[in-house]
């Protein structure tokens, strides 16, 4: 064997070690999940990820290839999150609720903790139409916008393990509820009108609220929508006074209970 062949063989041995370690790691990730489930321990423990990052920083301090190794570990972490998400949900999670109920915040957090793909309906529609939601309403009218929402929900049925963050009006159409339930668990986020007002007061991309930013209007519109929201929901989560970790943990636990009942 010449030297090149020897080196290649050594590299091959390294890859075997890396492969075995990765397979072992993935198994441990699954075992940890099973342990948490069996012992009613919260699934989400973001402080663990921070500890892991600190450990890596310490171990790689001043060493060559720090960036390369860090990038690999980031991918390993992402992979663990994907394994957990796929084990927990083999469907889409559809978040519904009034404007300002926290759909976007919770979607973002689910993306962080489970590396799930997020489909922010308003954002995708605005991007595809090349204009803001307010401009779509003004140019083509509400009906046109609602049709785009229905089409997007149908498109999402071919995906799985995606978080779909619906615009507040989506569940008002019966057809939309039928479409979102085909491959999704529907989670309704609620908040008091006062909480909603404090969350939306400085935003101007909600045409229905422009000029109506007061508790009475919000409470009125909320009341009009209540029945349809409730009817669409598989799970209802109150968000007042809770942080996003608490809300997501509740979401995970409640979805697990629902799945176990079925
Ligand atoms: C709407 C909610 C908005 C957006 C549009 C109409 C509604 O989405 O789709 O302004 O009818 O409630 P958010 O709930 O994300 O603000």
PDB file of C-alpha atoms and ligand atoms in Angstrom:
ATOM      1  CA  UNK A   1       0.000   0.000   0.000  1.00  0.00           C
ATOM      2  CA  UNK A   2       1.309   3.438  -0.817  1.00  0.00           C
ATOM      3  CA  UNK A   3       0.927   6.282   1.641  1.00  0.00           C
ATOM      4  CA  UNK A   4      -2.178   7.675  -0.025  1.00  0.00           C
ATOM      5  CA  UNK A   5      -3.922   4.349   0.292  1.00  0.00           C
ATOM      6  CA  UNK A   6      -2.936   4.119   3.961  1.00  0.00           C
ATOM      7  CA  UNK A   7      -4.311   7.605   4.641  1.00  0.00           C
ATOM      8  CA  UNK A   8      -7.550   6.783   2.857  1.00  0.00           C
ATOM      9  CA  UNK A   9      -7.937   3.684   4.881  1.00  0.00           C
ATOM     10  CA  UNK A  10      -7.457   5.660   8.103  1.00  0.00           C
ATOM     11  CA  UNK A  11     -10.061   8.146   6.931  1.00  0.00           C
ATOM     12  CA  UNK A  12     -12.439   5.297   6.230  1.00  0.00           C
ATOM     13  CA  UNK A  13     -11.904   4.033   9.782  1.00  0.00           C
ATOM     14  CA  UNK A  14     -12.694   7.502  11.131  1.00  0.00           C
ATOM     15  CA  UNK A  15     -15.909   7.560   9.149  1.00  0.00           C
ATOM     16  CA  UNK A  16     -16.877   4.192  10.604  1.00  0.00           C
ATOM     17  CA  UNK A  17     -16.363   5.619  14.098  1.00  0.00           C
ATOM     18  CA  UNK A  18     -18.333   8.770  13.281  1.00  0.00           C
ATOM     19  CA  UNK A  19     -21.140   6.709  11.765  1.00  0.00           C
ATOM     20  CA  UNK A  20     -21.358   4.377  14.755  1.00  0.00           C
ATOM     21  CA  UNK A  21     -21.265   7.342  17.136  1.00  0.00           C
ATOM     22  CA  UNK A  22     -24.063   9.081  15.238  1.00  0.00           C
ATOM     23  CA  UNK A  23     -26.262   5.996  15.220  1.00  0.00           C
ATOM     24  CA  UNK A  24     -25.635   5.528  18.917  1.00  0.00           C
ATOM     25  CA  UNK A  25     -26.381   9.186  19.569  1.00  0.00           C
ATOM     26  CA  UNK A  26     -29.684   9.005  17.708  1.00  0.00           C
ATOM     27  CA  UNK A  27     -30.705   5.975  19.706  1.00  0.00           C
ATOM     28  CA  UNK A  28     -29.898   7.813  22.935  1.00  0.00           C
ATOM     29  CA  UNK A  29     -31.979  10.804  21.795  1.00  0.00           C
ATOM     30  CA  UNK A  30     -34.925   8.435  21.324  1.00  0.00           C
ATOM     31  CA  UNK A  31     -34.297   6.819  24.709  1.00  0.00           C
ATOM     32  CA  UNK A  32     -34.244  10.227  26.407  1.00  0.00           C
ATOM     33  CA  UNK A  33     -37.580  11.080  24.830  1.00  0.00           C
ATOM     34  CA  UNK A  34     -39.078   7.785  25.910  1.00  0.00           C
ATOM     35  CA  UNK A  35     -37.781   8.339  29.452  1.00  0.00           C
ATOM     36  CA  UNK A  36     -39.260  11.851  29.598  1.00  0.00           C
ATOM     37  CA  UNK A  37     -42.582  10.555  28.310  1.00  0.00           C
ATOM     38  CA  UNK A  38     -42.679   7.671  30.763  1.00  0.00           C
ATOM     39  CA  UNK A  39     -41.777   9.873  33.728  1.00  0.00           C
ATOM     40  CA  UNK A  40     -43.818  12.982  32.848  1.00  0.00           C
ATOM     41  CA  UNK A  41     -40.772  15.181  32.497  1.00  0.00           C
ATOM     42  CA  UNK A  42     -41.096  18.224  30.194  1.00  0.00           C
ATOM     43  CA  UNK A  43     -40.037  17.374  26.638  1.00  0.00           C
ATOM     44  CA  UNK A  44     -38.656  20.842  26.027  1.00  0.00           C
ATOM     45  CA  UNK A  45     -35.488  21.615  27.929  1.00  0.00           C
ATOM     46  CA  UNK A  46     -33.746  24.398  26.015  1.00  0.00           C
ATOM     47  CA  UNK A  47     -31.167  24.835  28.799  1.00  0.00           C
ATOM     48  CA  UNK A  48     -29.683  21.481  27.729  1.00  0.00           C
ATOM     49  CA  UNK A  49     -28.830  22.909  24.322  1.00  0.00           C
ATOM     50  CA  UNK A  50     -27.140  25.905  25.933  1.00  0.00           C
ATOM     51  CA  UNK A  51     -25.050  23.579  28.122  1.00  0.00           C
ATOM     52  CA  UNK A  52     -24.003  21.572  25.101  1.00  0.00           C
ATOM     53  CA  UNK A  53     -22.940  24.718  23.269  1.00  0.00           C
ATOM     54  CA  UNK A  54     -20.895  25.871  26.253  1.00  0.00           C
ATOM     55  CA  UNK A  55     -19.213  22.474  26.441  1.00  0.00           C
ATOM     56  CA  UNK A  56     -18.260  22.602  22.779  1.00  0.00           C
ATOM     57  CA  UNK A  57     -16.927  26.135  23.056  1.00  0.00           C
ATOM     58  CA  UNK A  58     -14.787  25.128  25.978  1.00  0.00           C
ATOM     59  CA  UNK A  59     -13.480  22.003  24.257  1.00  0.00           C
ATOM     60  CA  UNK A  60     -12.686  23.816  21.014  1.00  0.00           C
ATOM     61  CA  UNK A  61     -11.201  26.966  22.578  1.00  0.00           C
ATOM     62  CA  UNK A  62      -8.173  28.004  20.523  1.00  0.00           C
ATOM     63  CA  UNK A  63      -8.172  24.798  18.458  1.00  0.00           C
ATOM     64  CA  UNK A  64      -7.965  24.457  14.700  1.00  0.00           C
ATOM     65  CA  UNK A  65     -11.183  23.831  12.748  1.00  0.00           C
ATOM     66  CA  UNK A  66     -13.326  25.284  15.500  1.00  0.00           C
ATOM     67  CA  UNK A  67     -15.818  26.705  12.990  1.00  0.00           C
ATOM     68  CA  UNK A  68     -16.010  23.491  10.987  1.00  0.00           C
ATOM     69  CA  UNK A  69     -16.548  21.327  14.054  1.00  0.00           C
ATOM     70  CA  UNK A  70     -19.112  23.779  15.450  1.00  0.00           C
ATOM     71  CA  UNK A  71     -21.038  23.647  12.163  1.00  0.00           C
ATOM     72  CA  UNK A  72     -21.166  19.843  12.343  1.00  0.00           C
ATOM     73  CA  UNK A  73     -22.454  19.958  15.913  1.00  0.00           C
ATOM     74  CA  UNK A  74     -25.099  22.485  14.943  1.00  0.00           C
ATOM     75  CA  UNK A  75     -26.294  20.042  12.321  1.00  0.00           C
ATOM     76  CA  UNK A  76     -26.252  17.192  14.849  1.00  0.00           C
ATOM     77  CA  UNK A  77     -28.401  19.257  17.215  1.00  0.00           C
ATOM     78  CA  UNK A  78     -30.808  20.093  14.398  1.00  0.00           C
ATOM     79  CA  UNK A  79     -30.999  16.431  13.582  1.00  0.00           C
ATOM     80  CA  UNK A  80     -31.891  15.516  17.160  1.00  0.00           C
ATOM     81  CA  UNK A  81     -34.668  18.077  17.097  1.00  0.00           C
ATOM     82  CA  UNK A  82     -36.011  16.602  13.875  1.00  0.00           C
ATOM     83  CA  UNK A  83     -35.975  13.113  15.378  1.00  0.00           C
ATOM     84  CA  UNK A  84     -37.975  14.364  18.360  1.00  0.00           C
ATOM     85  CA  UNK A  85     -40.454  16.295  16.228  1.00  0.00           C
ATOM     86  CA  UNK A  86     -41.066  13.343  13.928  1.00  0.00           C
ATOM     87  CA  UNK A  87     -41.596  11.055  16.874  1.00  0.00           C
ATOM     88  CA  UNK A  88     -44.070  13.476  18.451  1.00  0.00           C
ATOM     89  CA  UNK A  89     -46.113  14.504  15.416  1.00  0.00           C
ATOM     90  CA  UNK A  90     -46.638  12.744  12.104  1.00  0.00           C
ATOM     91  CA  UNK A  91     -48.993  15.432  10.809  1.00  0.00           C
ATOM     92  CA  UNK A  92     -48.978  19.208  10.561  1.00  0.00           C
ATOM     93  CA  UNK A  93     -49.662  21.509  13.483  1.00  0.00           C
ATOM     94  CA  UNK A  94     -52.147  24.187  12.528  1.00  0.00           C
ATOM     95  CA  UNK A  95     -52.202  27.242  14.778  1.00  0.00           C
ATOM     96  CA  UNK A  96     -55.369  29.316  14.729  1.00  0.00           C
ATOM     97  CA  UNK A  97     -56.600  32.214  16.799  1.00  0.00           C
ATOM     98  CA  UNK A  98     -57.375  35.894  16.842  1.00  0.00           C
ATOM     99  CA  UNK A  99     -54.892  38.456  15.590  1.00  0.00           C
ATOM    100  CA  UNK A 100     -52.236  38.829  18.265  1.00  0.00           C
ATOM    101  CA  UNK A 101     -53.066  35.537  19.993  1.00  0.00           C
ATOM    102  CA  UNK A 102     -49.435  34.464  19.547  1.00  0.00           C
ATOM    103  CA  UNK A 103     -49.549  32.227  16.457  1.00  0.00           C
ATOM    104  CA  UNK A 104     -46.372  33.661  14.921  1.00  0.00           C
ATOM    105  CA  UNK A 105     -44.468  33.704  18.208  1.00  0.00           C
ATOM    106  CA  UNK A 106     -45.340  30.105  18.975  1.00  0.00           C
ATOM    107  CA  UNK A 107     -44.532  28.998  15.406  1.00  0.00           C
ATOM    108  CA  UNK A 108     -41.140  30.626  15.687  1.00  0.00           C
ATOM    109  CA  UNK A 109     -40.491  28.895  18.967  1.00  0.00           C
ATOM    110  CA  UNK A 110     -41.537  25.513  17.562  1.00  0.00           C
ATOM    111  CA  UNK A 111     -39.070  26.134  14.736  1.00  0.00           C
ATOM    112  CA  UNK A 112     -36.328  26.800  17.291  1.00  0.00           C
ATOM    113  CA  UNK A 113     -36.991  23.825  19.555  1.00  0.00           C
ATOM    114  CA  UNK A 114     -37.975  21.194  16.982  1.00  0.00           C
ATOM    115  CA  UNK A 115     -36.336  22.529  13.797  1.00  0.00           C
ATOM    116  CA  UNK A 116     -39.777  22.313  12.194  1.00  0.00           C
ATOM    117  CA  UNK A 117     -40.590  24.056   8.956  1.00  0.00           C
ATOM    118  CA  UNK A 118     -42.985  26.955   9.520  1.00  0.00           C
ATOM    119  CA  UNK A 119     -45.517  28.148   7.007  1.00  0.00           C
ATOM    120  CA  UNK A 120     -46.607  31.627   7.965  1.00  0.00           C
ATOM    121  CA  UNK A 121     -49.696  31.934   5.757  1.00  0.00           C
ATOM    122  CA  UNK A 122     -49.890  35.732   5.659  1.00  0.00           C
ATOM    123  CA  UNK A 123     -46.226  36.022   4.849  1.00  0.00           C
ATOM    124  CA  UNK A 124     -46.325  33.461   2.027  1.00  0.00           C
ATOM    125  CA  UNK A 125     -49.436  35.036   0.515  1.00  0.00           C
ATOM    126  CA  UNK A 126     -47.878  38.511   0.704  1.00  0.00           C
ATOM    127  CA  UNK A 127     -44.650  37.243  -0.887  1.00  0.00           C
ATOM    128  CA  UNK A 128     -46.451  35.438  -3.692  1.00  0.00           C
ATOM    129  CA  UNK A 129     -48.697  38.391  -4.462  1.00  0.00           C
ATOM    130  CA  UNK A 130     -45.806  40.822  -4.159  1.00  0.00           C
ATOM    131  CA  UNK A 131     -47.747  43.122  -1.825  1.00  0.00           C
ATOM    132  CA  UNK A 132     -48.723  43.518   1.817  1.00  0.00           C
ATOM    133  CA  UNK A 133     -51.926  41.992   3.242  1.00  0.00           C
ATOM    134  CA  UNK A 134     -53.358  45.513   3.563  1.00  0.00           C
ATOM    135  CA  UNK A 135     -52.650  46.171  -0.136  1.00  0.00           C
ATOM    136  CA  UNK A 136     -54.203  42.835  -1.171  1.00  0.00           C
ATOM    137  CA  UNK A 137     -57.396  43.749   0.723  1.00  0.00           C
ATOM    138  CA  UNK A 138     -57.441  47.194  -0.838  1.00  0.00           C
ATOM    139  CA  UNK A 139     -56.646  46.104  -4.391  1.00  0.00           C
ATOM    140  CA  UNK A 140     -58.602  42.859  -4.765  1.00  0.00           C
ATOM    141  CA  UNK A 141     -60.912  42.716  -1.740  1.00  0.00           C
ATOM    142  CA  UNK A 142     -61.263  40.325   1.164  1.00  0.00           C
ATOM    143  CA  UNK A 143     -62.873  37.464  -0.813  1.00  0.00           C
ATOM    144  CA  UNK A 144     -59.833  37.235  -3.087  1.00  0.00           C
ATOM    145  CA  UNK A 145     -57.541  37.066  -0.052  1.00  0.00           C
ATOM    146  CA  UNK A 146     -59.697  34.364   1.576  1.00  0.00           C
ATOM    147  CA  UNK A 147     -59.488  32.262  -1.614  1.00  0.00           C
ATOM    148  CA  UNK A 148     -55.708  32.438  -1.482  1.00  0.00           C
ATOM    149  CA  UNK A 149     -55.858  31.159   2.097  1.00  0.00           C
ATOM    150  CA  UNK A 150     -57.976  28.157   1.056  1.00  0.00           C
ATOM    151  CA  UNK A 151     -55.595  27.301  -1.801  1.00  0.00           C
ATOM    152  CA  UNK A 152     -52.583  27.455   0.486  1.00  0.00           C
ATOM    153  CA  UNK A 153     -54.193  25.118   3.042  1.00  0.00           C
ATOM    154  CA  UNK A 154     -54.866  22.572   0.297  1.00  0.00           C
ATOM    155  CA  UNK A 155     -51.263  22.866  -0.868  1.00  0.00           C
ATOM    156  CA  UNK A 156     -50.027  22.113   2.682  1.00  0.00           C
ATOM    157  CA  UNK A 157     -51.790  18.756   2.830  1.00  0.00           C
ATOM    158  CA  UNK A 158     -48.975  17.122   0.912  1.00  0.00           C
ATOM    159  CA  UNK A 159     -46.533  18.094   3.675  1.00  0.00           C
ATOM    160  CA  UNK A 160     -46.046  16.660   7.114  1.00  0.00           C
ATOM    161  CA  UNK A 161     -44.453  17.880  10.352  1.00  0.00           C
ATOM    162  CA  UNK A 162     -44.927  21.489   9.333  1.00  0.00           C
ATOM    163  CA  UNK A 163     -46.238  24.249  11.590  1.00  0.00           C
ATOM    164  CA  UNK A 164     -48.913  26.220   9.772  1.00  0.00           C
ATOM    165  CA  UNK A 165     -49.530  29.615  11.290  1.00  0.00           C
ATOM    166  CA  UNK A 166     -52.934  30.729   9.983  1.00  0.00           C
ATOM    167  CA  UNK A 167     -54.113  34.275   9.538  1.00  0.00           C
ATOM    168  CA  UNK A 168     -56.799  35.100  12.119  1.00  0.00           C
ATOM    169  CA  UNK A 169     -59.673  34.839   9.642  1.00  0.00           C
ATOM    170  CA  UNK A 170     -58.811  31.417   8.181  1.00  0.00           C
ATOM    171  CA  UNK A 171     -61.161  29.276  10.361  1.00  0.00           C
ATOM    172  CA  UNK A 172     -64.133  31.495   9.512  1.00  0.00           C
ATOM    173  CA  UNK A 173     -64.623  29.525   6.306  1.00  0.00           C
ATOM    174  CA  UNK A 174     -65.993  26.045   6.857  1.00  0.00           C
ATOM    175  CA  UNK A 175     -64.112  24.775   3.823  1.00  0.00           C
ATOM    176  CA  UNK A 176     -60.831  25.914   5.382  1.00  0.00           C
ATOM    177  CA  UNK A 177     -61.480  23.979   8.557  1.00  0.00           C
ATOM    178  CA  UNK A 178     -62.187  20.832   6.542  1.00  0.00           C
ATOM    179  CA  UNK A 179     -58.941  21.320   4.609  1.00  0.00           C
ATOM    180  CA  UNK A 180     -56.751  22.061   7.660  1.00  0.00           C
ATOM    181  CA  UNK A 181     -58.017  18.983   9.492  1.00  0.00           C
ATOM    182  CA  UNK A 182     -57.169  16.604   6.658  1.00  0.00           C
ATOM    183  CA  UNK A 183     -53.534  16.432   7.709  1.00  0.00           C
ATOM    184  CA  UNK A 184     -53.351  18.642  10.778  1.00  0.00           C
ATOM    185  CA  UNK A 185     -54.061  18.939  14.455  1.00  0.00           C
ATOM    186  CA  UNK A 186     -55.683  22.297  15.041  1.00  0.00           C
ATOM    187  CA  UNK A 187     -54.485  24.292  18.041  1.00  0.00           C
ATOM    188  CA  UNK A 188     -56.475  27.381  19.047  1.00  0.00           C
ATOM    189  CA  UNK A 189     -54.496  30.032  20.927  1.00  0.00           C
ATOM    190  CA  UNK A 190     -56.607  32.447  22.945  1.00  0.00           C
ATOM    191  CA  UNK A 191     -55.938  35.665  24.851  1.00  0.00           C
ATOM    192  CA  UNK A 192     -58.029  38.334  26.538  1.00  0.00           C
ATOM    193  CA  UNK A 193     -58.914  41.408  24.436  1.00  0.00           C
ATOM    194  CA  UNK A 194     -56.674  43.547  26.689  1.00  0.00           C
ATOM    195  CA  UNK A 195     -53.732  41.228  26.024  1.00  0.00           C
ATOM    196  CA  UNK A 196     -54.450  41.264  22.279  1.00  0.00           C
ATOM    197  CA  UNK A 197     -54.573  45.059  22.251  1.00  0.00           C
ATOM    198  CA  UNK A 198     -51.224  45.349  23.990  1.00  0.00           C
ATOM    199  CA  UNK A 199     -49.681  42.958  21.453  1.00  0.00           C
ATOM    200  CA  UNK A 200     -51.078  44.556  18.271  1.00  0.00           C
ATOM    201  CA  UNK A 201     -51.156  48.245  19.125  1.00  0.00           C
ATOM    202  CA  UNK A 202     -47.986  49.217  17.268  1.00  0.00           C
ATOM    203  CA  UNK A 203     -48.506  47.015  14.189  1.00  0.00           C
ATOM    204  CA  UNK A 204     -50.080  48.371  11.004  1.00  0.00           C
ATOM    205  CA  UNK A 205     -50.362  45.291   8.813  1.00  0.00           C
ATOM    206  CA  UNK A 206     -53.777  44.217  10.073  1.00  0.00           C
ATOM    207  CA  UNK A 207     -56.352  46.064   7.970  1.00  0.00           C
ATOM    208  CA  UNK A 208     -59.270  44.898  10.125  1.00  0.00           C
ATOM    209  CA  UNK A 209     -57.774  46.581  13.179  1.00  0.00           C
ATOM    210  CA  UNK A 210     -56.658  49.868  11.651  1.00  0.00           C
ATOM    211  CA  UNK A 211     -58.691  52.612  13.328  1.00  0.00           C
ATOM    212  CA  UNK A 212     -60.211  49.986  15.648  1.00  0.00           C
ATOM    213  CA  UNK A 213     -57.488  49.481  18.162  1.00  0.00           C
ATOM    214  CA  UNK A 214     -59.587  49.387  21.290  1.00  0.00           C
ATOM    215  CA  UNK A 215     -60.769  46.692  23.678  1.00  0.00           C
ATOM    216  CA  UNK A 216     -64.458  47.032  22.708  1.00  0.00           C
ATOM    217  CA  UNK A 217     -63.860  46.428  19.014  1.00  0.00           C
ATOM    218  CA  UNK A 218     -61.493  43.540  19.657  1.00  0.00           C
ATOM    219  CA  UNK A 219     -63.874  41.949  22.181  1.00  0.00           C
ATOM    220  CA  UNK A 220     -66.761  42.315  19.708  1.00  0.00           C
ATOM    221  CA  UNK A 221     -64.951  40.750  16.761  1.00  0.00           C
ATOM    222  CA  UNK A 222     -63.625  38.035  19.018  1.00  0.00           C
ATOM    223  CA  UNK A 223     -67.135  37.211  20.170  1.00  0.00           C
ATOM    224  CA  UNK A 224     -68.327  36.988  16.558  1.00  0.00           C
ATOM    225  CA  UNK A 225     -65.569  34.505  15.825  1.00  0.00           C
ATOM    226  CA  UNK A 226     -65.613  32.524  19.019  1.00  0.00           C
ATOM    227  CA  UNK A 227     -67.977  29.771  17.925  1.00  0.00           C
ATOM    228  CA  UNK A 228     -66.139  29.034  14.685  1.00  0.00           C
ATOM    229  CA  UNK A 229     -62.729  29.096  16.355  1.00  0.00           C
ATOM    230  CA  UNK A 230     -63.891  26.683  19.046  1.00  0.00           C
ATOM    231  CA  UNK A 231     -65.540  24.376  16.538  1.00  0.00           C
ATOM    232  CA  UNK A 232     -62.339  24.162  14.480  1.00  0.00           C
ATOM    233  CA  UNK A 233     -60.033  23.471  17.434  1.00  0.00           C
ATOM    234  CA  UNK A 234     -58.750  20.077  18.536  1.00  0.00           C
ATOM    235  CA  UNK A 235     -57.020  21.804  21.457  1.00  0.00           C
ATOM    236  CA  UNK A 236     -57.484  25.228  23.075  1.00  0.00           C
ATOM    237  CA  UNK A 237     -54.583  26.921  24.866  1.00  0.00           C
ATOM    238  CA  UNK A 238     -54.953  30.127  26.849  1.00  0.00           C
ATOM    239  CA  UNK A 239     -51.858  32.280  26.435  1.00  0.00           C
ATOM    240  CA  UNK A 240     -52.457  35.099  28.942  1.00  0.00           C
ATOM    241  CA  UNK A 241     -49.632  35.340  31.445  1.00  0.00           C
ATOM    242  CA  UNK A 242     -47.694  32.388  30.008  1.00  0.00           C
ATOM    243  CA  UNK A 243     -44.342  32.485  28.272  1.00  0.00           C
ATOM    244  CA  UNK A 244     -43.656  30.721  24.995  1.00  0.00           C
ATOM    245  CA  UNK A 245     -41.892  27.766  26.616  1.00  0.00           C
ATOM    246  CA  UNK A 246     -44.904  27.099  28.856  1.00  0.00           C
ATOM    247  CA  UNK A 247     -47.283  27.409  25.923  1.00  0.00           C
ATOM    248  CA  UNK A 248     -45.250  25.035  23.720  1.00  0.00           C
ATOM    249  CA  UNK A 249     -44.845  22.503  26.481  1.00  0.00           C
ATOM    250  CA  UNK A 250     -48.608  22.590  27.045  1.00  0.00           C
ATOM    251  CA  UNK A 251     -49.124  22.169  23.311  1.00  0.00           C
ATOM    252  CA  UNK A 252     -46.869  19.108  23.176  1.00  0.00           C
ATOM    253  CA  UNK A 253     -48.469  17.479  26.211  1.00  0.00           C
ATOM    254  CA  UNK A 254     -52.022  18.147  25.072  1.00  0.00           C
ATOM    255  CA  UNK A 255     -51.344  16.827  21.571  1.00  0.00           C
ATOM    256  CA  UNK A 256     -49.802  13.687  23.052  1.00  0.00           C
ATOM    257  CA  UNK A 257     -52.875  13.152  25.219  1.00  0.00           C
ATOM    258  CA  UNK A 258     -55.097  13.647  22.191  1.00  0.00           C
ATOM    259  CA  UNK A 259     -53.100  11.144  20.131  1.00  0.00           C
ATOM    260  CA  UNK A 260     -53.190   8.633  22.979  1.00  0.00           C
ATOM    261  CA  UNK A 261     -56.971   8.891  23.170  1.00  0.00           C
ATOM    262  CA  UNK A 262     -57.426   8.174  19.478  1.00  0.00           C
TER     263      UNK A 262
HETATM  264  C1  LIG B   1     -56.931  38.632   9.694  1.00  0.00           C
HETATM  265  C2  LIG B   1     -55.795  38.320  10.399  1.00  0.00           C
HETATM  266  C3  LIG B   1     -54.442  38.639   9.917  1.00  0.00           C
HETATM  267  C4  LIG B   1     -54.434  38.729   8.378  1.00  0.00           C
HETATM  268  C5  LIG B   1     -55.490  39.659   7.910  1.00  0.00           C
HETATM  269  C6  LIG B   1     -56.908  39.249   8.344  1.00  0.00           C
HETATM  270  C7  LIG B   1     -58.243  38.307  10.289  1.00  0.00           C
HETATM  271  O1  LIG B   1     -53.534  37.633  10.369  1.00  0.00           O
HETATM  272  O2  LIG B   1     -54.650  37.462   7.830  1.00  0.00           O
HETATM  273  O3  LIG B   1     -55.187  40.925   8.396  1.00  0.00           O
HETATM  274  O4  LIG B   1     -59.252  38.286   9.564  1.00  0.00           O
HETATM  275  O5  LIG B   1     -58.278  38.011  11.511  1.00  0.00           O
HETATM  276  P1  LIG B   1     -52.969  37.514  11.890  1.00  0.00           P
HETATM  277  O6  LIG B   1     -53.992  36.788  12.693  1.00  0.00           O
HETATM  278  O7  LIG B   1     -51.728  36.732  11.741  1.00  0.00           O
HETATM  279  O8  LIG B   1     -52.760  38.887  12.379  1.00  0.00           O
END
